[in-house]
Short mmCIF file of C-alpha atoms and ligand atoms in Angstrom, two decimals:
data_model
loop_
_atom_site.label_atom_id
_atom_site.label_comp_id
_atom_site.label_asym_id
_atom_site.label_seq_id
_atom_site.Cartn_x
_atom_site.Cartn_y
_atom_site.Cartn_z
CA MET Y 44 36.50 134.00 51.12
CA VAL Y 45 34.60 134.29 54.38
CA MET Y 46 36.82 131.56 55.80
CA ALA Y 47 39.97 133.37 54.64
CA GLU Y 48 38.87 136.60 56.33
CA LYS Y 49 38.04 134.65 59.47
CA LEU Y 50 41.46 133.08 59.61
CA ASN Y 51 43.12 136.41 59.00
CA LYS Y 52 41.66 137.97 62.11
CA ASN Y 53 43.54 135.62 64.40
CA GLN Y 54 46.57 135.66 62.16
CA THR Y 55 46.79 139.45 62.08
CA TYR Y 56 47.21 139.50 65.85
CA LEU Y 57 49.59 136.55 65.87
CA ASP Y 58 51.78 138.40 63.36
CA LEU Y 59 51.75 141.50 65.59
CA ASP Y 60 52.52 139.31 68.60
CA ASP Y 61 55.50 137.82 66.76
CA LYS Y 62 56.67 141.32 65.95
CA TYR Y 63 56.20 143.13 69.26
CA VAL Y 64 56.06 140.63 72.12
CA ASN Y 65 59.25 139.39 73.71
CA PRO Y 66 59.74 135.87 72.35
CA VAL Y 67 60.63 134.53 75.81
CA LEU Y 68 56.89 134.52 76.53
CA SER Y 69 55.78 131.14 75.20
CA ARG Y 70 52.12 130.24 74.81
CA SER Y 71 50.82 126.68 74.45
CA ALA Y 72 48.25 127.37 71.73
CA ARG Y 73 48.43 129.86 68.87
CA ILE Y 74 44.95 131.15 69.60
CA VAL Y 75 44.18 134.81 70.23
CA ALA Y 76 41.51 135.07 72.90
CA GLU Y 77 38.93 137.79 72.45
CA ARG Y 78 36.65 136.88 75.33
CA ALA Y 79 35.78 134.02 77.62
CA GLN Y 80 32.75 132.87 79.56
CA GLY Y 81 32.31 129.92 81.90
CA SER Y 82 34.26 126.97 80.52
CA TYR Y 83 34.89 128.48 77.08
CA ILE Y 84 37.44 130.78 75.47
CA TYR Y 85 36.39 132.48 72.21
CA ASP Y 86 39.09 133.44 69.74
CA MET Y 87 39.20 136.39 67.35
CA ASN Y 88 37.39 134.29 64.75
CA GLY Y 89 34.56 133.60 67.16
CA ASP Y 90 35.53 129.93 67.53
CA ALA Y 91 34.82 128.43 70.97
CA TYR Y 92 37.40 126.35 72.81
CA LEU Y 93 36.53 124.23 75.84
CA ASP Y 94 39.12 125.25 78.42
CA LEU Y 95 40.63 122.52 80.58
CA ALA Y 96 43.64 124.66 81.37
CA THR Y 97 41.89 127.59 83.13
CA GLY Y 98 44.91 129.87 82.79
CA ILE Y 99 46.89 127.28 84.81
CA ALA Y 100 44.41 126.66 87.63
CA VAL Y 101 43.26 130.27 87.89
CA ASN Y 102 39.68 130.34 86.62
CA ASN Y 103 38.39 127.91 89.25
CA VAL Y 104 34.92 129.51 89.19
CA GLY Y 105 34.94 129.68 85.37
CA HIS Y 106 35.81 132.62 83.15
CA CYS Y 107 34.15 135.94 83.96
CA HIS Y 108 31.78 134.60 86.61
CA PRO Y 109 29.02 137.27 86.82
CA LYS Y 110 29.52 137.74 90.58
CA VAL Y 111 33.25 138.23 90.18
CA VAL Y 112 32.77 140.63 87.26
CA ALA Y 113 30.23 142.66 89.27
CA ALA Y 114 32.55 142.84 92.29
CA ILE Y 115 35.44 144.05 90.11
CA GLN Y 116 33.29 146.66 88.36
CA LYS Y 117 31.87 147.98 91.62
CA GLN Y 118 35.24 148.14 93.31
CA ALA Y 119 36.92 149.79 90.31
CA ALA Y 120 34.39 152.61 90.54
CA GLU Y 121 34.98 153.07 94.29
CA LEU Y 122 38.69 152.58 95.03
CA ILE Y 123 41.44 151.11 92.87
CA HIS Y 124 44.66 151.68 94.73
CA THR Y 125 46.08 152.85 98.02
CA SER Y 126 49.35 150.93 98.52
CA VAL Y 127 50.76 151.34 102.02
CA THR Y 128 49.66 154.94 102.49
CA VAL Y 129 46.36 154.02 104.18
CA HIS Y 130 44.43 150.89 105.17
CA HIS Y 131 41.52 149.75 103.01
CA LYS Y 132 38.52 147.65 103.92
CA ARG Y 133 38.75 145.02 101.16
CA TYR Y 134 42.22 143.95 102.34
CA ILE Y 135 40.91 143.64 105.88
CA GLU Y 136 37.76 141.77 104.84
CA LEU Y 137 39.78 139.38 102.68
CA ALA Y 138 42.32 138.78 105.45
CA GLN Y 139 39.46 137.86 107.77
CA LYS Y 140 37.95 135.56 105.15
CA LEU Y 141 41.25 133.82 104.42
CA VAL Y 142 41.75 133.16 108.13
CA GLU Y 143 38.27 131.57 108.16
CA ILE Y 144 38.95 129.22 105.23
CA THR Y 145 42.55 128.18 105.97
CA PRO Y 146 43.62 125.65 108.64
CA LYS Y 147 42.62 126.69 112.15
CA SER Y 148 45.97 127.74 113.59
CA LEU Y 149 46.68 130.23 110.76
CA ASP Y 150 45.47 133.72 111.54
CA SER Y 151 47.74 136.36 110.02
CA VAL Y 152 47.64 137.34 106.32
CA PHE Y 153 50.04 139.05 103.93
CA LEU Y 154 48.92 139.79 100.35
CA ALA Y 155 51.11 140.10 97.26
CA ASN Y 156 50.65 139.92 93.48
CA SER Y 157 52.02 136.63 92.16
CA GLY Y 158 52.81 133.12 93.32
CA ALA Y 159 56.55 133.71 93.20
CA GLU Y 160 56.17 136.82 95.32
CA ALA Y 161 54.23 134.88 97.94
CA VAL Y 162 56.98 132.24 97.99
CA GLU Y 163 59.67 134.90 98.38
CA GLY Y 164 57.77 136.57 101.21
CA ALA Y 165 57.21 133.29 103.04
CA VAL Y 166 60.88 132.31 102.80
CA LYS Y 167 61.89 135.76 104.06
CA LEU Y 168 59.49 135.35 106.99
CA ALA Y 169 60.83 131.87 107.82
CA ARG Y 170 64.45 133.00 107.68
CA TYR Y 171 63.76 136.17 109.63
CA VAL Y 172 61.94 134.58 112.54
CA THR Y 173 64.05 131.43 112.84
CA GLY Y 174 67.37 133.19 112.25
CA ARG Y 175 68.35 130.14 110.16
CA PRO Y 176 69.48 130.13 106.52
CA GLY Y 177 68.59 126.67 105.16
CA ILE Y 178 65.59 125.89 102.97
CA ILE Y 179 64.74 122.32 101.93
CA ASN Y 180 62.74 121.77 98.76
CA PHE Y 181 61.72 118.76 96.72
CA ARG Y 182 62.85 117.47 93.36
CA GLY Y 183 60.36 118.28 90.60
CA SER Y 184 58.92 121.24 92.46
CA PHE Y 185 57.93 124.53 90.87
CA HIS Y 186 57.84 127.65 93.02
CA GLY Y 187 58.34 130.44 90.48
CA ARG Y 188 60.77 132.23 88.19
CA THR Y 189 62.33 135.01 90.27
CA MET Y 190 65.91 134.54 91.46
CA LEU Y 191 65.02 132.93 94.79
CA THR Y 192 62.05 130.92 93.52
CA MET Y 193 64.07 129.71 90.52
CA ALA Y 194 66.60 128.32 92.96
CA LEU Y 195 63.71 126.46 94.63
CA THR Y 196 62.40 125.17 91.30
CA THR Y 197 63.68 121.88 89.89
CA SER Y 198 60.85 120.78 87.62
CA LYS Y 199 62.80 121.55 84.44
CA LEU Y 200 66.36 122.56 83.75
CA TYR Y 201 65.42 125.35 81.38
CA TYR Y 202 63.75 127.31 84.19
CA ARG Y 203 67.14 127.78 85.84
CA GLU Y 204 70.02 127.09 83.46
CA LYS Y 205 72.12 130.09 82.41
CA TYR Y 206 70.79 132.16 85.33
CA GLU Y 207 73.46 131.14 87.81
CA PRO Y 208 74.57 132.09 90.36
CA LEU Y 209 71.31 131.41 92.18
CA PRO Y 210 70.70 132.06 95.89
CA GLY Y 211 72.25 129.45 98.16
CA SER Y 212 71.47 127.45 101.31
CA ILE Y 213 68.81 125.53 99.37
CA PHE Y 214 68.91 121.74 99.64
CA THR Y 215 66.85 119.46 97.43
CA VAL Y 216 65.58 115.97 98.28
CA PRO Y 217 63.40 113.61 96.21
CA PHE Y 218 59.63 113.98 96.18
CA PRO Y 219 57.67 110.74 96.71
CA TYR Y 220 56.86 110.24 93.04
CA THR Y 221 55.61 106.69 93.21
CA TYR Y 222 55.06 106.02 89.51
CA ARG Y 223 58.65 106.86 88.52
CA SER Y 224 60.26 105.30 91.60
CA HIS Y 225 62.18 102.03 91.55
CA LEU Y 226 60.09 101.25 94.66
CA LYS Y 227 56.80 101.91 92.85
CA ASP Y 228 55.10 98.75 94.10
CA ASN Y 229 55.42 99.95 97.68
CA PRO Y 230 54.33 103.58 98.27
CA ASN Y 231 55.39 103.42 101.93
CA ALA Y 232 58.91 102.54 100.87
CA VAL Y 233 58.87 105.50 98.45
CA VAL Y 234 58.11 107.78 101.40
CA ASP Y 235 60.74 106.04 103.59
CA ASN Y 236 63.26 106.73 100.86
CA VAL Y 237 62.55 110.49 101.03
CA PHE Y 238 63.10 110.50 104.79
CA GLU Y 239 66.35 108.54 104.37
CA HIS Y 240 67.52 111.31 102.04
CA LEU Y 241 66.55 113.91 104.63
CA ASP Y 242 68.48 111.99 107.27
CA THR Y 243 71.55 111.95 105.02
CA LEU Y 244 71.10 115.66 104.37
CA PHE Y 245 71.12 116.38 108.11
CA GLN Y 246 74.20 114.17 108.62
CA GLN Y 247 76.26 115.37 105.69
CA PHE Y 248 75.06 118.71 104.35
CA ILE Y 249 73.30 120.93 106.88
CA HIS Y 250 72.50 120.59 110.57
CA PRO Y 251 68.70 120.56 111.07
CA GLU Y 252 69.06 123.47 113.49
CA GLN Y 253 70.33 125.55 110.59
CA VAL Y 254 67.21 124.87 108.52
CA ALA Y 255 64.53 127.58 108.47
CA SER Y 256 61.90 125.72 106.48
CA PHE Y 257 60.70 122.97 104.24
CA ILE Y 258 58.78 124.14 101.21
CA VAL Y 259 56.51 121.62 99.54
CA GLU Y 260 53.61 121.39 97.11
CA PRO Y 261 50.92 119.07 98.52
CA VAL Y 262 50.36 117.90 94.94
CA GLN Y 263 53.20 118.72 92.58
CA GLY Y 264 51.87 120.85 89.75
CA GLU Y 265 54.40 121.73 87.08
CA GLY Y 266 56.35 118.59 88.13
CA GLY Y 267 53.61 116.34 86.77
CA TYR Y 268 50.47 116.46 88.92
CA VAL Y 269 52.16 114.06 91.29
CA ILE Y 270 50.19 113.08 94.37
CA PRO Y 271 52.35 111.92 97.27
CA PRO Y 272 51.29 108.77 99.17
CA LYS Y 273 48.98 109.45 102.12
CA GLY Y 274 50.93 110.14 105.28
CA PHE Y 275 53.83 111.94 103.60
CA LEU Y 276 52.83 115.43 104.70
CA THR Y 277 52.02 114.24 108.22
CA ARG Y 278 55.47 112.70 108.51
CA LEU Y 279 57.09 115.85 107.17
CA ARG Y 280 55.17 117.91 109.74
CA LYS Y 281 56.51 115.65 112.52
CA LEU Y 282 60.08 116.00 111.33
CA ALA Y 283 59.67 119.77 111.07
CA ASP Y 284 58.36 119.92 114.65
CA LYS Y 285 61.22 117.78 115.94
CA HIS Y 286 63.80 120.26 114.66
CA GLY Y 287 61.91 123.56 114.94
CA ILE Y 288 61.77 123.82 111.14
CA MET Y 289 58.86 125.72 109.59
CA LEU Y 290 56.65 123.92 107.11
CA ILE Y 291 55.69 126.07 104.12
CA ILE Y 292 52.97 124.47 102.02
CA ASP Y 293 52.72 125.91 98.52
CA GLU Y 294 49.06 125.78 97.48
CA VAL Y 295 49.51 128.21 94.60
CA GLN Y 296 48.24 125.62 92.11
CA SER Y 297 46.33 123.23 94.39
CA GLY Y 298 44.32 125.78 96.39
CA PHE Y 299 40.81 127.20 96.26
CA GLY Y 300 38.81 124.03 95.88
CA ARG Y 301 40.91 122.50 93.12
CA THR Y 302 41.56 119.14 94.82
CA GLY Y 303 38.12 118.68 96.38
CA LYS Y 304 38.96 120.57 99.58
CA MET Y 305 39.47 124.30 99.89
CA PHE Y 306 43.21 123.52 100.30
CA ALA Y 307 44.95 120.28 99.40
CA CYS Y 308 46.75 120.01 102.74
CA GLU Y 309 43.34 119.36 104.32
CA HIS Y 310 43.41 115.85 102.87
CA GLU Y 311 45.72 115.05 105.81
CA PRO Y 312 45.53 116.23 109.40
CA VAL Y 313 48.35 118.69 108.78
CA GLU Y 314 48.62 122.39 109.48
CA PRO Y 315 51.47 124.27 107.82
CA ASP Y 316 53.32 127.11 109.52
CA ILE Y 317 52.84 129.12 106.34
CA LEU Y 318 50.28 128.44 103.63
CA LEU Y 319 50.91 129.99 100.21
CA MET Y 320 48.20 130.90 97.75
CA ALA Y 321 47.81 132.66 94.38
CA LYS Y 322 46.33 131.59 91.00
CA GLY Y 323 42.71 130.60 91.82
CA ILE Y 324 42.35 133.20 94.57
CA ALA Y 325 40.89 136.09 92.57
CA GLY Y 326 39.39 134.71 89.35
CA GLY Y 327 42.28 136.02 87.24
CA MET Y 328 43.04 139.31 88.96
CA PRO Y 329 46.68 139.46 90.12
CA LEU Y 330 46.74 138.49 93.77
CA SER Y 331 48.62 136.11 96.03
CA GLY Y 332 49.27 135.76 99.69
CA PHE Y 333 50.39 133.72 102.61
CA VAL Y 334 48.79 132.97 105.92
CA ALA Y 335 50.78 132.17 109.06
CA ARG Y 336 50.29 132.27 112.83
CA ARG Y 337 50.29 135.70 114.48
CA GLU Y 338 52.66 134.30 117.06
CA VAL Y 339 55.15 133.95 114.17
CA THR Y 340 54.34 137.09 112.19
CA SER Y 341 54.48 139.29 115.30
CA LYS Y 342 58.24 138.67 115.28
CA TRP Y 343 58.54 140.12 111.77
CA LEU Y 344 59.03 143.79 112.38
CA PRO Y 345 57.02 146.39 110.40
CA GLY Y 346 58.61 147.42 107.12
CA ARG Y 347 60.77 144.28 106.82
CA HIS Y 348 58.57 143.24 103.90
CA GLY Y 349 56.03 145.06 101.75
CA SER Y 350 54.56 145.64 98.31
CA THR Y 351 53.23 148.59 96.28
CA PHE Y 352 50.43 146.75 94.54
CA GLY Y 353 49.97 143.67 96.75
CA GLY Y 354 46.41 143.32 98.00
CA ASN Y 355 44.99 146.12 95.88
CA PRO Y 356 41.27 146.78 96.43
CA VAL Y 357 40.08 145.47 93.05
CA SER Y 358 41.92 142.16 93.38
CA CYS Y 359 40.70 141.79 96.97
CA ALA Y 360 37.09 142.45 95.94
CA ALA Y 361 37.45 139.81 93.21
CA ALA Y 362 38.88 137.33 95.73
CA LEU Y 363 36.01 137.93 98.16
CA ALA Y 364 33.56 137.19 95.32
CA VAL Y 365 35.48 134.08 94.24
CA ILE Y 366 35.44 132.66 97.77
CA ASP Y 367 31.70 133.38 98.05
CA VAL Y 368 31.07 131.54 94.78
CA LEU Y 369 33.24 128.60 95.84
CA GLN Y 370 31.26 128.31 99.07
CA GLU Y 371 27.76 129.06 97.73
CA GLU Y 372 28.08 126.74 94.74
CA LYS Y 373 29.89 124.10 96.86
CA LEU Y 374 32.62 123.91 94.24
CA PRO Y 375 35.22 121.97 96.27
CA GLU Y 376 32.60 119.22 96.68
CA ARG Y 377 31.82 119.39 92.97
CA ALA Y 378 35.54 119.13 92.16
CA ALA Y 379 35.73 115.98 94.27
CA LYS Y 380 32.64 114.42 92.66
CA VAL Y 381 33.09 115.31 88.99
CA GLY Y 382 36.89 115.04 89.18
CA GLY Y 383 36.50 111.59 90.76
CA GLU Y 384 34.21 110.49 87.92
CA MET Y 385 36.63 111.78 85.29
CA LEU Y 386 39.47 109.95 87.02
CA LYS Y 387 37.61 106.63 87.05
CA ARG Y 388 36.61 106.97 83.42
CA LEU Y 389 40.12 107.82 82.25
CA GLN Y 390 41.68 105.05 84.35
CA LYS Y 391 39.30 102.57 82.72
CA PHE Y 392 40.12 103.94 79.28
CA ALA Y 393 43.86 103.59 80.02
CA GLN Y 394 43.66 99.97 81.14
CA ASP Y 395 44.59 98.33 77.85
CA LYS Y 396 46.89 101.08 76.59
CA GLN Y 397 50.57 100.50 77.23
CA TYR Y 398 51.45 104.11 76.35
CA ILE Y 399 49.29 105.51 79.16
CA GLY Y 400 51.47 104.81 82.17
CA GLU Y 401 49.28 106.25 84.88
CA VAL Y 402 46.13 108.31 85.30
CA ARG Y 403 46.04 110.01 88.71
CA GLY Y 404 44.10 112.78 90.30
CA LEU Y 405 42.78 114.52 93.35
CA GLY Y 406 39.53 116.37 92.71
CA MET Y 407 39.96 118.34 89.51
CA MET Y 408 43.74 118.17 89.50
CA LEU Y 409 44.14 115.27 87.07
CA GLY Y 410 47.26 114.01 85.34
CA ILE Y 411 47.72 111.52 82.52
CA GLU Y 412 51.28 110.26 82.24
CA PHE Y 413 52.57 108.79 78.97
CA ASP Y 414 55.25 106.17 78.37
CA ASP Y 415 57.19 105.26 75.26
CA LYS Y 416 57.54 101.63 74.25
CA ASP Y 417 60.37 101.14 76.76
CA GLY Y 418 58.31 102.54 79.62
CA LYS Y 419 60.25 105.83 79.65
CA PRO Y 420 58.47 109.21 79.93
CA SER Y 421 57.06 110.23 76.54
CA LYS Y 422 56.87 113.94 75.89
CA GLU Y 423 56.17 113.14 72.26
CA ILE Y 424 52.88 111.37 73.02
CA ALA Y 425 51.78 114.02 75.54
CA GLU Y 426 52.38 116.76 72.96
CA LYS Y 427 50.61 114.81 70.24
CA VAL Y 428 47.57 114.36 72.50
CA ALA Y 429 47.51 118.07 73.40
CA GLU Y 430 47.77 118.96 69.71
CA ARG Y 431 44.92 116.63 68.75
CA CYS Y 432 42.77 118.02 71.58
CA LEU Y 433 43.36 121.54 70.28
CA GLU Y 434 42.37 120.48 66.75
CA ASN Y 435 39.11 119.37 68.37
CA LYS Y 436 38.77 122.68 70.23
CA LEU Y 437 39.76 121.42 73.65
CA ILE Y 438 42.58 123.23 75.45
CA VAL Y 439 44.82 121.12 77.70
CA LEU Y 440 48.31 121.73 79.04
CA THR Y 441 51.25 119.42 79.49
CA CYS Y 442 53.49 119.26 82.56
CA GLY Y 443 55.95 116.82 84.12
CA VAL Y 444 59.71 116.85 84.50
CA ARG Y 445 60.06 115.47 80.96
CA GLY Y 446 56.88 117.08 79.60
CA GLN Y 447 55.26 113.63 79.62
CA VAL Y 448 52.00 114.46 81.42
CA ILE Y 449 48.74 116.01 80.28
CA ARG Y 450 47.14 117.92 83.13
CA LEU Y 451 43.42 118.51 83.29
CA ILE Y 452 42.42 121.61 85.25
CA PRO Y 453 38.77 122.31 84.42
CA PRO Y 454 36.71 125.10 85.91
CA LEU Y 455 35.26 123.56 89.08
CA ASN Y 456 31.76 124.45 87.86
CA ILE Y 457 32.15 122.84 84.44
CA SER Y 458 28.76 121.46 83.40
CA ASP Y 459 28.19 117.71 83.24
CA SER Y 460 27.73 117.91 79.48
CA ASP Y 461 30.98 119.85 78.97
CA ALA Y 462 32.84 117.40 81.22
CA GLU Y 463 31.43 114.60 79.06
CA LYS Y 464 32.43 116.42 75.87
CA ALA Y 465 35.97 116.92 77.20
CA MET Y 466 36.30 113.24 78.05
CA GLU Y 467 35.13 112.22 74.57
CA ILE Y 468 37.64 114.51 72.85
CA LEU Y 469 40.41 113.35 75.15
CA GLU Y 470 39.68 109.68 74.59
CA LYS Y 471 39.59 110.22 70.84
CA SER Y 472 42.87 112.15 71.05
CA MET Y 473 44.50 109.42 73.12
CA THR Y 474 43.57 106.65 70.68
CA PHE Y 475 46.49 105.67 68.46
C1 PLP I 737 53.06 125.62 93.04
C2 PLP I 737 53.43 126.93 92.42
N1 PLP I 737 54.10 127.83 93.16
C3 PLP I 737 54.44 129.03 92.66
C4 PLP I 737 54.15 129.36 91.36
C5 PLP I 737 54.55 130.71 90.81
O1 PLP I 737 53.43 131.48 90.58
P1 PLP I 737 53.50 132.80 89.64
O2 PLP I 737 53.64 132.30 88.24
O3 PLP I 737 52.19 133.47 89.90
O4 PLP I 737 54.65 133.58 90.10
C6 PLP I 737 53.46 128.45 90.56
C7 PLP I 737 53.13 128.79 89.15
O5 PLP I 737 52.82 127.96 88.34
C8 PLP I 737 53.08 127.20 91.09
O6 PLP I 737 52.43 126.29 90.37
#
């Protein structure tokens, strides 16, 4: 009886959700969250789930970190909204902070609300200041779901099909996805192949002087947690410089300590022209932004872009607290250390399992890719593993162009014992 009542509490809300919420909004787990703390989400029944999804790389400092909660509460009591009517100090303080933590040459900040909005703003900036139309993106990328960002997204057909016509002047080349490449034994050749495609593009599709920007994820997120071979971004930077093309690096998923550095592009000596951020920036408050050089942004005339809610005081206060926590608790370093240990352990576990094609990772951005018996991507196995994890109260998400990858995105301050617990559940769930 007690059990039946318990189950009903979640179910009551799920029934209401089915009735009132637009069915286009899909959720991975049929759990109704009541609250969350640290690495755990608690459902309406009071059951605790260890969260290795973190709202898709958002809760980098854990759920409801006390410092972030306090900053939000304080700010909400002082000033919630101004829009563009007046300046406010949290925007200015955050802009200063973001300039401090992003690559050296970047010194001019614009704040928005979502990742897609940041992408849109950055592309507008690149087109406006270069006077060129072309944008080059990479196969398997995910940049959002608005009209423009959908056109830049090729990680799955269903994100874009039936929404045509999409904005034009977007040209897509392969991403150096070593594991699924016919050149997989030679990562350098995989990168060469990308640049051959770019060369063809410039010969046959669009003159490089008509290209405003490249847009690239330093580690592909939705596309499968794909880490390009070292040197790829550096080479892309060189090509961009040669043709006066801007390099937009989309760190929406990889930013804020996730990969073991504050931003993933820091793993190579590369500075983008525009760095995009969202997700982990404000502990779950809606905020995004992009940072560029003032020399570039000073050519973008006032009023040519803007936002009613972007950079609202409460989100900015949360972001300032998140960045403090990341720095004080040395969370990028912890992501590198604990993420590295998880990677090694999972790679060892995978050694004698034909159906685990590859385990890869950078910091706490870890992907486990599954193969069927013919070595083809297996969505079926990835989904089965995610389902089994959930039965054992561990939340993980899938990704990958065929849904064949489990991604692990823990809070960067996950405790050693919870990391151990997660590994045990995962290993059990991946044993067939
Ligand atoms: C790399 C990347 N860019 C952009 C976006 C879009 O962000 P949002 O969903 O906040 O619009 C995402 C979202 O997953 C992302 O992973």
